[in-house]
Amino acid sequence: MQQIQRKIIHIDMDAFFASVEQRDNPYLRRKPVAVGVDSPRGVVAAASYEARKYGVHSALASRTARQRCPQLIFVKPRFDVYKSVSKEIMKIFLQYTDLVEPLSLDEAYLDVTENKKGMRSATIIAKEIKAAIKRKTGLTASAGISINKFLAKVASDMNKPDGLTVIRPDQVKDFLLALPIEKFFGVGKVTAAKMKALGVSTGKDLIKFEQMELVRYFGKMGTYFYKVVRGEDDRPVKSERIRKSFGVEKTFDEDIVLMETLHVKLESICEELGRRLSKTGISGKTVTLKIKYFDFEVKTRSKSLKRFVNEGSEVFEISKELLLSSNLPRKAIRLLGVSLSNLNTEKTKPVSNQLTLEF
Ligand code: DCP
Ligand code: CA
Ligand code: CA
């Protein structure tokens, strides 16, 4: 069966928080700016491109940033403004397709294979989107265009700022062979060191490994590496609009770091969910925990069960486990949400497509 070739765009705003500050305060333009707090324990959230020349970047200690660039100007973050810019760009994306998957405030995947304007060129769509972002917000974004999420994301990062990078189907193979291993999404410092120890520094080295070997070295990620280096990544763009779920979420008055406090909040969210479930008679097989951090990054973790659950206490036990997932960022949390999906209200599949045995 031939699969249709998808057209995926990844859009990411340039130096997002810092660019918003430079837009709103002309004094900051063309100067090294760090968004963050200049206190002994503070860190840089975002650095303007002028500041990056000095080695100042996100997550760097403010103190170190100041040492690297003495004339660095610190600006306090204004999350409300970033959030409203984010809403504006999401609105632009939705003019082209409903298949929009935001990854954080400043970036999203779009599947434009079928689009609302009947346009054939994803490159022209990306150009129009960049122009609309500039017109509506005064800011620049970088776009990556390719056949899957992995390649689109790598592409958007290649010609920042104000970049537009296309990896066409006929270029995919050569592109991946030449790609440095650090650029493979999911390769952090630890994995990069492991790869180097195995003699892997580009896609060309990676593609020589059998899937089994990669799984032995990298666990589940091994399968992912085996596939993406071959240009295979069939993860769909998941829009929020078509999700069928039932949930409760709560934004806190103050961001929370302490695990004990988070447990208390989580329990009350689950109790509320349990009350609503028993009122409506709804139950579900999948529990999803949603976490929004202080910087509006959103992560979700899910667990699927073989049976339906509808009790708050049971949902609490599962979501508590999910909250402890080891690969979640450890930073202040602004919102927790718990939802159930795979609901008992969904239609079950008709039995007619069962295998019938011929005699
Ligand atoms: N952010 C943060 N803390 C981090 C990383 C990012 O608060 N450790 C915030 C500030 C950024 C925004 O999220 O402006 C977007 O993050 P990106 O990683 O996309 O970085 P930038 O948009 O700042 O720069 P780039 O042009 O490289 O995308
Ligand atoms: Ca960005
Ligand atoms: Ca981003």
mmCIF file of C-alpha atoms and ligand atoms in Angstrom:
data_model
loop_
_atom_site.group_PDB
_atom_site.id
_atom_site.type_symbol
_atom_site.label_atom_id
_atom_site.label_comp_id
_atom_site.label_asym_id
_atom_site.label_seq_id
_atom_site.Cartn_x
_atom_site.Cartn_y
_atom_site.Cartn_z
ATOM 1 C CA MET A 1 0.000 0.000 0.000
ATOM 2 C CA GLN A 2 1.381 3.359 -0.906
ATOM 3 C CA GLN A 3 1.405 5.897 1.857
ATOM 4 C CA ILE A 4 0.690 9.452 0.913
ATOM 5 C CA GLN A 5 3.584 11.778 1.466
ATOM 6 C CA ARG A 6 2.819 14.177 4.295
ATOM 7 C CA LYS A 7 3.723 17.873 4.370
ATOM 8 C CA ILE A 8 4.722 18.963 7.861
ATOM 9 C CA ILE A 9 5.758 22.447 8.959
ATOM 10 C CA HIS A 10 7.472 23.257 12.255
ATOM 11 C CA ILE A 11 7.393 26.905 13.296
ATOM 12 C CA ASP A 12 9.475 28.306 16.153
ATOM 13 C CA MET A 13 9.705 31.952 17.208
ATOM 14 C CA ASP A 14 13.182 33.498 17.303
ATOM 15 C CA ALA A 15 14.624 34.348 20.748
ATOM 16 C CA PHE A 16 11.007 34.498 21.801
ATOM 17 C CA PHE A 17 10.818 36.268 25.185
ATOM 18 C CA ALA A 18 13.814 38.478 24.359
ATOM 19 C CA SER A 19 12.390 39.523 20.983
ATOM 20 C CA VAL A 20 9.076 40.504 22.579
ATOM 21 C CA GLU A 21 10.961 42.703 25.046
ATOM 22 C CA GLN A 22 12.999 44.323 22.273
ATOM 23 C CA ARG A 23 9.815 44.912 20.297
ATOM 24 C CA ASP A 24 8.104 46.691 23.193
ATOM 25 C CA ASN A 25 11.095 48.732 24.340
ATOM 26 C CA PRO A 26 13.095 50.374 21.525
ATOM 27 C CA TYR A 27 15.936 51.066 23.946
ATOM 28 C CA LEU A 28 16.637 47.329 24.076
ATOM 29 C CA ARG A 29 16.919 46.857 20.323
ATOM 30 C CA ARG A 30 20.261 45.717 18.932
ATOM 31 C CA LYS A 31 21.541 45.295 22.500
ATOM 32 C CA PRO A 32 22.453 42.179 24.487
ATOM 33 C CA VAL A 33 19.311 41.406 26.483
ATOM 34 C CA ALA A 34 18.555 38.586 28.900
ATOM 35 C CA VAL A 35 15.039 37.891 30.091
ATOM 36 C CA GLY A 36 15.269 36.659 33.648
ATOM 37 C CA VAL A 37 16.156 37.807 37.102
ATOM 38 C CA ASP A 38 19.647 39.022 37.906
ATOM 39 C CA SER A 39 19.840 37.480 41.366
ATOM 40 C CA PRO A 40 22.423 35.062 42.803
ATOM 41 C CA ARG A 41 20.149 32.088 42.134
ATOM 42 C CA GLY A 42 18.526 33.451 38.971
ATOM 43 C CA VAL A 43 18.802 31.949 35.515
ATOM 44 C CA VAL A 44 18.446 33.349 32.013
ATOM 45 C CA ALA A 45 15.119 32.354 30.413
ATOM 46 C CA ALA A 46 15.894 33.848 27.015
ATOM 47 C CA ALA A 47 18.811 35.677 25.422
ATOM 48 C CA SER A 48 18.675 38.112 22.492
ATOM 49 C CA TYR A 49 20.815 37.195 19.507
ATOM 50 C CA GLU A 50 23.164 40.057 20.439
ATOM 51 C CA ALA A 51 23.662 38.448 23.868
ATOM 52 C CA ARG A 52 24.298 35.008 22.381
ATOM 53 C CA LYS A 53 27.477 36.273 20.748
ATOM 54 C CA TYR A 54 28.901 36.406 24.280
ATOM 55 C CA GLY A 55 27.842 32.859 25.104
ATOM 56 C CA VAL A 56 24.696 33.863 26.973
ATOM 57 C CA HIS A 57 21.829 31.395 26.510
ATOM 58 C CA SER A 58 18.673 29.960 28.119
ATOM 59 C CA ALA A 59 19.146 28.171 31.449
ATOM 60 C CA LEU A 60 22.536 29.817 32.081
ATOM 61 C CA ALA A 61 23.063 31.146 35.625
ATOM 62 C CA SER A 62 22.494 34.913 35.633
ATOM 63 C CA ARG A 63 25.778 35.378 37.449
ATOM 64 C CA THR A 64 27.729 33.564 34.716
ATOM 65 C CA ALA A 65 25.829 35.485 32.052
ATOM 66 C CA ARG A 66 26.834 38.780 33.668
ATOM 67 C CA GLN A 67 30.478 37.640 33.766
ATOM 68 C CA ARG A 68 30.435 36.710 30.094
ATOM 69 C CA CYS A 69 28.751 39.945 29.059
ATOM 70 C CA PRO A 70 29.159 42.808 31.551
ATOM 71 C CA GLN A 71 26.902 45.168 29.572
ATOM 72 C CA LEU A 72 24.080 42.595 29.498
ATOM 73 C CA ILE A 73 20.648 44.133 30.210
ATOM 74 C CA PHE A 74 18.330 42.015 32.357
ATOM 75 C CA VAL A 75 14.576 42.331 31.845
ATOM 76 C CA LYS A 76 11.865 40.719 33.974
ATOM 77 C CA PRO A 77 9.649 38.257 32.121
ATOM 78 C CA ARG A 78 6.076 39.273 31.258
ATOM 79 C CA PHE A 79 4.331 35.951 30.758
ATOM 80 C CA ASP A 80 0.935 37.482 29.990
ATOM 81 C CA VAL A 81 2.371 39.269 26.975
ATOM 82 C CA TYR A 82 4.135 36.110 25.712
ATOM 83 C CA LYS A 83 0.919 34.180 26.146
ATOM 84 C CA SER A 84 -1.103 36.653 24.111
ATOM 85 C CA VAL A 85 1.496 36.606 21.309
ATOM 86 C CA SER A 86 1.260 32.826 21.431
ATOM 87 C CA LYS A 87 -2.512 32.986 20.979
ATOM 88 C CA GLU A 88 -2.063 35.241 17.953
ATOM 89 C CA ILE A 89 0.335 32.915 16.192
ATOM 90 C CA MET A 90 -1.850 29.870 16.941
ATOM 91 C CA LYS A 91 -4.770 31.747 15.346
ATOM 92 C CA ILE A 92 -2.685 32.269 12.204
ATOM 93 C CA PHE A 93 -1.827 28.549 12.052
ATOM 94 C CA LEU A 94 -5.502 27.606 12.350
ATOM 95 C CA GLN A 95 -6.300 29.610 9.211
ATOM 96 C CA TYR A 96 -4.389 26.967 7.270
ATOM 97 C CA THR A 97 -5.148 23.720 9.112
ATOM 98 C CA ASP A 98 -6.818 22.338 12.216
ATOM 99 C CA LEU A 99 -3.976 19.862 12.587
ATOM 100 C CA VAL A 100 -1.859 22.108 14.791
ATOM 101 C CA GLU A 101 0.129 20.665 17.690
ATOM 102 C CA PRO A 102 1.658 23.302 19.964
ATOM 103 C CA LEU A 103 4.809 22.153 21.774
ATOM 104 C CA SER A 104 5.206 25.247 23.884
ATOM 105 C CA LEU A 105 4.220 28.902 23.770
ATOM 106 C CA ASP A 106 6.435 29.661 20.790
ATOM 107 C CA GLU A 107 6.353 26.595 18.567
ATOM 108 C CA ALA A 108 4.046 24.155 16.855
ATOM 109 C CA TYR A 109 3.817 21.426 14.263
ATOM 110 C CA LEU A 110 1.333 21.836 11.416
ATOM 111 C CA ASP A 111 0.201 19.115 9.056
ATOM 112 C CA VAL A 112 -0.700 20.931 5.836
ATOM 113 C CA THR A 113 -0.977 17.881 3.572
ATOM 114 C CA GLU A 114 -4.636 18.788 3.299
ATOM 115 C CA ASN A 115 -5.174 22.446 4.114
ATOM 116 C CA LYS A 116 -8.064 24.853 4.332
ATOM 117 C CA LYS A 117 -6.836 26.953 1.413
ATOM 118 C CA GLY A 118 -6.250 24.082 -0.963
ATOM 119 C CA MET A 119 -2.618 25.159 -1.393
ATOM 120 C CA ARG A 120 -0.217 22.641 -2.878
ATOM 121 C CA SER A 121 3.085 24.103 -1.720
ATOM 122 C CA ALA A 122 3.939 23.775 1.959
ATOM 123 C CA THR A 123 6.833 26.162 1.360
ATOM 124 C CA ILE A 124 4.477 28.911 0.217
ATOM 125 C CA ILE A 125 2.233 28.242 3.226
ATOM 126 C CA ALA A 126 5.241 28.607 5.541
ATOM 127 C CA LYS A 127 6.242 31.858 3.826
ATOM 128 C CA GLU A 128 2.717 33.232 4.221
ATOM 129 C CA ILE A 129 2.634 32.215 7.876
ATOM 130 C CA LYS A 130 5.972 33.895 8.574
ATOM 131 C CA ALA A 131 4.744 37.063 6.862
ATOM 132 C CA ALA A 132 1.476 37.008 8.822
ATOM 133 C CA ILE A 133 3.363 36.543 12.107
ATOM 134 C CA LYS A 134 5.564 39.515 11.236
ATOM 135 C CA ARG A 135 2.551 41.631 10.287
ATOM 136 C CA LYS A 136 0.428 40.733 13.321
ATOM 137 C CA THR A 137 3.097 40.582 16.032
ATOM 138 C CA GLY A 138 6.122 42.429 14.641
ATOM 139 C CA LEU A 139 8.246 39.346 15.397
ATOM 140 C CA THR A 140 10.175 36.842 13.331
ATOM 141 C CA ALA A 141 9.834 33.079 13.327
ATOM 142 C CA SER A 142 11.795 30.279 11.712
ATOM 143 C CA ALA A 143 10.135 27.527 9.732
ATOM 144 C CA GLY A 144 11.132 24.009 8.797
ATOM 145 C CA ILE A 145 9.305 22.087 6.108
ATOM 146 C CA SER A 146 9.591 18.391 5.369
ATOM 147 C CA ILE A 147 7.887 14.998 5.265
ATOM 148 C CA ASN A 148 7.710 14.288 8.993
ATOM 149 C CA LYS A 149 7.912 15.905 12.414
ATOM 150 C CA PHE A 150 11.526 14.984 13.065
ATOM 151 C CA LEU A 151 12.839 16.518 9.846
ATOM 152 C CA ALA A 152 10.617 19.611 10.079
ATOM 153 C CA LYS A 153 11.907 20.346 13.576
ATOM 154 C CA VAL A 154 15.543 19.868 12.653
ATOM 155 C CA ALA A 155 14.975 22.114 9.629
ATOM 156 C CA SER A 156 13.390 24.982 11.556
ATOM 157 C CA ASP A 157 16.505 25.184 13.710
ATOM 158 C CA MET A 158 18.944 25.328 10.805
ATOM 159 C CA ASN A 159 18.776 28.920 9.629
ATOM 160 C CA LYS A 160 17.711 30.856 12.688
ATOM 161 C CA PRO A 161 16.748 33.668 13.000
ATOM 162 C CA ASP A 162 14.084 34.381 10.360
ATOM 163 C CA GLY A 163 14.897 31.090 8.627
ATOM 164 C CA LEU A 164 12.960 29.028 6.136
ATOM 165 C CA THR A 165 14.431 25.608 5.471
ATOM 166 C CA VAL A 166 12.942 22.946 3.244
ATOM 167 C CA ILE A 167 14.087 19.337 3.199
ATOM 168 C CA ARG A 168 12.438 17.929 0.089
ATOM 169 C CA PRO A 169 11.646 14.195 -0.193
ATOM 170 C CA ASP A 170 14.504 13.674 -2.652
ATOM 171 C CA GLN A 171 16.962 15.373 -0.266
ATOM 172 C CA VAL A 172 15.976 13.444 2.867
ATOM 173 C CA LYS A 173 18.406 10.559 2.492
ATOM 174 C CA ASP A 174 21.560 12.602 1.935
ATOM 175 C CA PHE A 175 20.490 15.105 4.545
ATOM 176 C CA LEU A 176 20.166 12.433 7.233
ATOM 177 C CA LEU A 177 23.477 10.781 6.368
ATOM 178 C CA ALA A 178 25.305 14.077 6.798
ATOM 179 C CA LEU A 179 23.437 15.138 9.937
ATOM 180 C CA PRO A 180 25.631 15.439 13.071
ATOM 181 C CA ILE A 181 24.440 13.096 15.804
ATOM 182 C CA GLU A 182 23.772 15.974 18.252
ATOM 183 C CA LYS A 183 21.089 17.235 15.884
ATOM 184 C CA PHE A 184 19.025 14.076 16.198
ATOM 185 C CA PHE A 185 16.118 15.176 18.335
ATOM 186 C CA GLY A 186 16.355 13.345 21.654
ATOM 187 C CA VAL A 187 20.139 13.203 21.682
ATOM 188 C CA GLY A 188 21.211 15.040 24.796
ATOM 189 C CA LYS A 189 24.699 15.234 26.262
ATOM 190 C CA VAL A 190 24.614 11.733 27.759
ATOM 191 C CA THR A 191 23.367 10.034 24.595
ATOM 192 C CA ALA A 192 25.801 12.035 22.480
ATOM 193 C CA ALA A 193 28.709 10.781 24.586
ATOM 194 C CA LYS A 194 27.447 7.204 24.279
ATOM 195 C CA MET A 195 27.101 7.603 20.513
ATOM 196 C CA LYS A 196 30.614 9.002 20.231
ATOM 197 C CA ALA A 197 31.945 6.039 22.220
ATOM 198 C CA LEU A 198 30.298 3.774 19.646
ATOM 199 C CA GLY A 199 32.014 5.719 16.877
ATOM 200 C CA VAL A 200 28.817 7.453 15.794
ATOM 201 C CA SER A 201 29.161 11.108 14.887
ATOM 202 C CA THR A 202 26.753 11.441 11.939
ATOM 203 C CA GLY A 203 23.721 9.720 10.433
ATOM 204 C CA LYS A 204 26.060 7.829 8.136
ATOM 205 C CA ASP A 205 27.585 6.079 11.166
ATOM 206 C CA LEU A 206 24.217 5.552 12.843
ATOM 207 C CA ILE A 207 22.564 3.867 9.866
ATOM 208 C CA LYS A 208 25.101 1.021 9.998
ATOM 209 C CA PHE A 209 23.627 -0.346 13.228
ATOM 210 C CA GLU A 210 20.981 -3.060 13.405
ATOM 211 C CA GLN A 211 17.781 -2.186 15.222
ATOM 212 C CA MET A 212 18.496 -4.818 17.898
ATOM 213 C CA GLU A 213 21.887 -3.328 18.648
ATOM 214 C CA LEU A 214 20.463 0.171 19.023
ATOM 215 C CA VAL A 215 17.736 -1.141 21.330
ATOM 216 C CA ARG A 216 20.394 -2.836 23.434
ATOM 217 C CA TYR A 217 22.309 0.421 23.813
ATOM 218 C CA PHE A 218 19.473 2.951 23.985
ATOM 219 C CA GLY A 219 16.319 1.066 25.002
ATOM 220 C CA LYS A 220 13.103 2.315 23.413
ATOM 221 C CA MET A 221 14.928 5.268 21.886
ATOM 222 C CA GLY A 222 16.958 2.747 19.880
ATOM 223 C CA THR A 223 13.954 1.911 17.720
ATOM 224 C CA TYR A 224 13.293 5.609 17.222
ATOM 225 C CA PHE A 225 16.900 6.251 16.131
ATOM 226 C CA TYR A 226 16.786 3.253 13.792
ATOM 227 C CA LYS A 227 13.695 4.658 12.118
ATOM 228 C CA VAL A 228 14.363 8.390 11.940
ATOM 229 C CA VAL A 229 17.795 7.951 10.389
ATOM 230 C CA ARG A 230 15.953 6.129 7.585
ATOM 231 C CA GLY A 231 13.529 9.035 7.228
ATOM 232 C CA GLU A 232 10.766 7.080 8.961
ATOM 233 C CA ASP A 233 8.736 8.983 11.527
ATOM 234 C CA ASP A 234 5.024 8.432 11.311
ATOM 235 C CA ARG A 235 4.059 10.220 14.520
ATOM 236 C CA PRO A 236 0.895 12.156 13.671
ATOM 237 C CA VAL A 237 0.429 15.859 14.365
ATOM 238 C CA LYS A 238 -1.965 15.742 17.282
ATOM 239 C CA SER A 239 -4.320 18.663 17.545
ATOM 240 C CA GLU A 240 -6.076 19.343 20.813
ATOM 241 C CA ARG A 241 -9.411 19.786 19.110
ATOM 242 C CA ILE A 242 -10.189 16.192 18.312
ATOM 243 C CA ARG A 243 -9.299 14.713 21.674
ATOM 244 C CA LYS A 244 -12.133 12.849 23.338
ATOM 245 C CA SER A 245 -11.538 13.114 27.019
ATOM 246 C CA PHE A 246 -13.052 14.056 30.321
ATOM 247 C CA GLY A 247 -10.923 15.957 32.758
ATOM 248 C CA VAL A 248 -10.352 18.527 35.445
ATOM 249 C CA GLU A 249 -7.505 20.980 35.601
ATOM 250 C CA LYS A 250 -6.421 23.666 37.991
ATOM 251 C CA THR A 251 -4.167 26.684 37.623
ATOM 252 C CA PHE A 252 -2.510 27.606 40.911
ATOM 253 C CA ASP A 253 -2.352 31.074 42.394
ATOM 254 C CA GLU A 254 1.362 30.572 42.848
ATOM 255 C CA ASP A 255 3.683 28.204 40.996
ATOM 256 C CA ILE A 256 4.474 25.074 43.014
ATOM 257 C CA VAL A 257 7.771 23.193 43.344
ATOM 258 C CA LEU A 258 7.257 21.062 46.439
ATOM 259 C CA MET A 259 6.185 17.463 45.749
ATOM 260 C CA GLU A 260 4.091 17.249 48.956
ATOM 261 C CA THR A 261 2.090 20.297 47.921
ATOM 262 C CA LEU A 262 1.647 18.916 44.425
ATOM 263 C CA HIS A 263 0.258 15.669 45.864
ATOM 264 C CA VAL A 264 -2.315 17.558 47.908
ATOM 265 C CA LYS A 265 -3.425 19.523 44.838
ATOM 266 C CA LEU A 266 -3.462 16.425 42.690
ATOM 267 C CA GLU A 267 -5.642 14.612 45.200
ATOM 268 C CA SER A 268 -8.242 17.351 45.234
ATOM 269 C CA ILE A 269 -8.269 17.468 41.420
ATOM 270 C CA CYS A 270 -8.826 13.698 41.322
ATOM 271 C CA GLU A 271 -11.596 13.903 43.956
ATOM 272 C CA GLU A 272 -13.352 16.501 41.834
ATOM 273 C CA LEU A 273 -12.897 14.348 38.727
ATOM 274 C CA GLY A 274 -14.270 11.334 40.630
ATOM 275 C CA ARG A 275 -17.369 13.322 41.659
ATOM 276 C CA ARG A 276 -18.021 14.332 38.061
ATOM 277 C CA LEU A 277 -17.444 10.807 36.813
ATOM 278 C CA SER A 278 -19.972 9.308 39.209
ATOM 279 C CA LYS A 279 -22.497 12.029 38.324
ATOM 280 C CA THR A 280 -22.223 11.335 34.606
ATOM 281 C CA GLY A 281 -21.557 7.593 34.695
ATOM 282 C CA ILE A 282 -18.471 8.090 32.572
ATOM 283 C CA SER A 283 -15.417 5.884 32.949
ATOM 284 C CA GLY A 284 -12.236 5.514 30.932
ATOM 285 C CA LYS A 285 -9.254 3.292 30.366
ATOM 286 C CA THR A 286 -6.527 5.901 29.920
ATOM 287 C CA VAL A 287 -5.419 8.342 32.599
ATOM 288 C CA THR A 288 -3.514 11.396 31.408
ATOM 289 C CA LEU A 289 -1.656 13.836 33.599
ATOM 290 C CA LYS A 290 -1.046 17.279 32.141
ATOM 291 C CA ILE A 291 1.569 19.589 33.607
ATOM 292 C CA LYS A 292 2.056 23.195 32.649
ATOM 293 C CA TYR A 293 5.257 24.743 33.967
ATOM 294 C CA PHE A 294 5.875 28.343 34.982
ATOM 295 C CA ASP A 295 7.266 29.053 31.505
ATOM 296 C CA PHE A 296 4.128 27.556 29.918
ATOM 297 C CA GLU A 297 5.893 24.456 28.657
ATOM 298 C CA VAL A 298 3.352 21.636 28.703
ATOM 299 C CA LYS A 299 4.067 17.970 29.283
ATOM 300 C CA THR A 300 1.657 15.054 29.443
ATOM 301 C CA ARG A 301 2.080 11.513 30.699
ATOM 302 C CA SER A 302 -0.480 8.756 30.210
ATOM 303 C CA LYS A 303 -1.167 5.283 31.445
ATOM 304 C CA SER A 304 -3.616 2.911 29.822
ATOM 305 C CA LEU A 305 -5.328 0.097 31.686
ATOM 306 C CA LYS A 306 -7.123 -2.996 30.518
ATOM 307 C CA ARG A 307 -10.245 -2.062 32.471
ATOM 308 C CA PHE A 308 -12.337 1.051 33.002
ATOM 309 C CA VAL A 309 -11.743 3.292 35.998
ATOM 310 C CA ASN A 310 -14.144 5.847 37.438
ATOM 311 C CA GLU A 311 -13.013 6.322 41.038
ATOM 312 C CA GLY A 312 -11.198 9.461 42.093
ATOM 313 C CA SER A 313 -8.923 7.559 44.484
ATOM 314 C CA GLU A 314 -7.823 5.159 41.768
ATOM 315 C CA VAL A 315 -7.159 7.972 39.318
ATOM 316 C CA PHE A 316 -5.141 9.676 42.050
ATOM 317 C CA GLU A 317 -2.889 6.631 42.555
ATOM 318 C CA ILE A 318 -2.191 6.441 38.821
ATOM 319 C CA SER A 319 -1.628 10.145 38.296
ATOM 320 C CA LYS A 320 0.682 10.277 41.326
ATOM 321 C CA GLU A 321 2.816 7.640 39.620
ATOM 322 C CA LEU A 322 2.792 9.646 36.403
ATOM 323 C CA LEU A 323 3.863 12.792 38.238
ATOM 324 C CA LEU A 324 6.964 10.944 39.438
ATOM 325 C CA SER A 325 8.003 9.946 35.893
ATOM 326 C CA SER A 326 11.748 10.323 35.858
ATOM 327 C CA ASN A 327 12.027 12.212 32.579
ATOM 328 C CA LEU A 328 9.828 15.138 33.557
ATOM 329 C CA PRO A 329 11.547 18.519 33.984
ATOM 330 C CA ARG A 330 12.043 19.606 37.578
ATOM 331 C CA LYS A 331 10.768 23.147 37.548
ATOM 332 C CA ALA A 332 7.975 25.151 39.090
ATOM 333 C CA ILE A 333 4.491 24.048 38.089
ATOM 334 C CA ARG A 334 1.645 26.421 37.306
ATOM 335 C CA LEU A 335 -1.117 23.979 36.340
ATOM 336 C CA LEU A 336 -2.023 20.335 36.859
ATOM 337 C CA GLY A 337 -4.731 18.521 34.967
ATOM 338 C CA VAL A 338 -5.994 14.960 35.046
ATOM 339 C CA SER A 339 -8.180 13.482 32.365
ATOM 340 C CA LEU A 340 -9.626 10.179 31.309
ATOM 341 C CA SER A 341 -9.870 9.051 27.706
ATOM 342 C CA ASN A 342 -10.742 5.821 25.922
ATOM 343 C CA LEU A 343 -14.133 6.462 27.430
ATOM 344 C CA ASN A 344 -17.001 4.057 27.858
ATOM 345 C CA THR A 345 -19.094 6.554 25.910
ATOM 346 C CA GLU A 346 -17.133 5.944 22.726
ATOM 347 C CA LYS A 347 -18.718 3.702 20.185
ATOM 348 C CA THR A 348 -17.288 0.194 20.114
ATOM 349 C CA LYS A 349 -16.145 -1.129 16.787
ATOM 350 C CA PRO A 350 -18.705 -3.160 14.859
ATOM 351 C CA VAL A 351 -17.997 -6.876 14.964
ATOM 352 C CA SER A 352 -18.552 -7.287 11.227
ATOM 353 C CA ASN A 353 -14.872 -6.820 10.423
ATOM 354 C CA GLN A 354 -13.893 -9.825 12.508
ATOM 355 C CA LEU A 355 -12.020 -12.526 10.700
ATOM 356 C CA THR A 356 -14.328 -15.097 9.258
ATOM 357 C CA LEU A 357 -12.879 -18.512 8.643
ATOM 358 C CA GLU A 358 -13.520 -20.075 5.312
ATOM 359 C CA PHE A 359 -14.222 -23.799 5.169
HETATM 360 N N1 DCP B 1 12.509 29.329 27.988
HETATM 361 C C1 DCP B 1 12.716 29.337 29.368
HETATM 362 N N2 DCP B 1 13.649 28.511 29.946
HETATM 363 C C2 DCP B 1 14.394 27.671 29.175
HETATM 364 C C3 DCP B 1 14.201 27.635 27.786
HETATM 365 C C4 DCP B 1 13.246 28.491 27.213
HETATM 366 O O1 DCP B 1 12.040 30.093 30.070
HETATM 367 N N3 DCP B 1 15.311 26.877 29.734
HETATM 368 C C5 DCP B 1 11.519 30.254 27.386
HETATM 369 C C6 DCP B 1 12.204 31.516 26.904
HETATM 370 C C7 DCP B 1 12.297 31.371 25.416
HETATM 371 C C8 DCP B 1 11.085 30.533 25.105
HETATM 372 O O2 DCP B 1 10.891 29.685 26.238
HETATM 373 O O3 DCP B 1 12.291 32.620 24.731
HETATM 374 C C9 DCP B 1 11.263 29.692 23.853
HETATM 375 O O4 DCP B 1 12.352 28.807 24.007
HETATM 376 P P1 DCP B 1 13.273 28.369 22.805
HETATM 377 O O5 DCP B 1 14.036 27.173 23.248
HETATM 378 O O6 DCP B 1 12.460 28.242 21.567
HETATM 379 O O7 DCP B 1 14.343 29.528 22.650
HETATM 380 P P2 DCP B 1 14.224 30.994 22.057
HETATM 381 O O8 DCP B 1 12.915 31.210 21.373
HETATM 382 O O9 DCP B 1 14.530 31.959 23.139
HETATM 383 O O10 DCP B 1 15.418 31.032 21.006
HETATM 384 P P3 DCP B 1 15.546 30.365 19.552
HETATM 385 O O11 DCP B 1 15.613 31.506 18.596
HETATM 386 O O12 DCP B 1 16.830 29.606 19.581
HETATM 387 O O13 DCP B 1 14.353 29.477 19.352
HETATM 388 CA CA CA B 2 12.126 29.737 19.864
HETATM 389 CA CA CA B 3 10.728 26.795 21.147
#
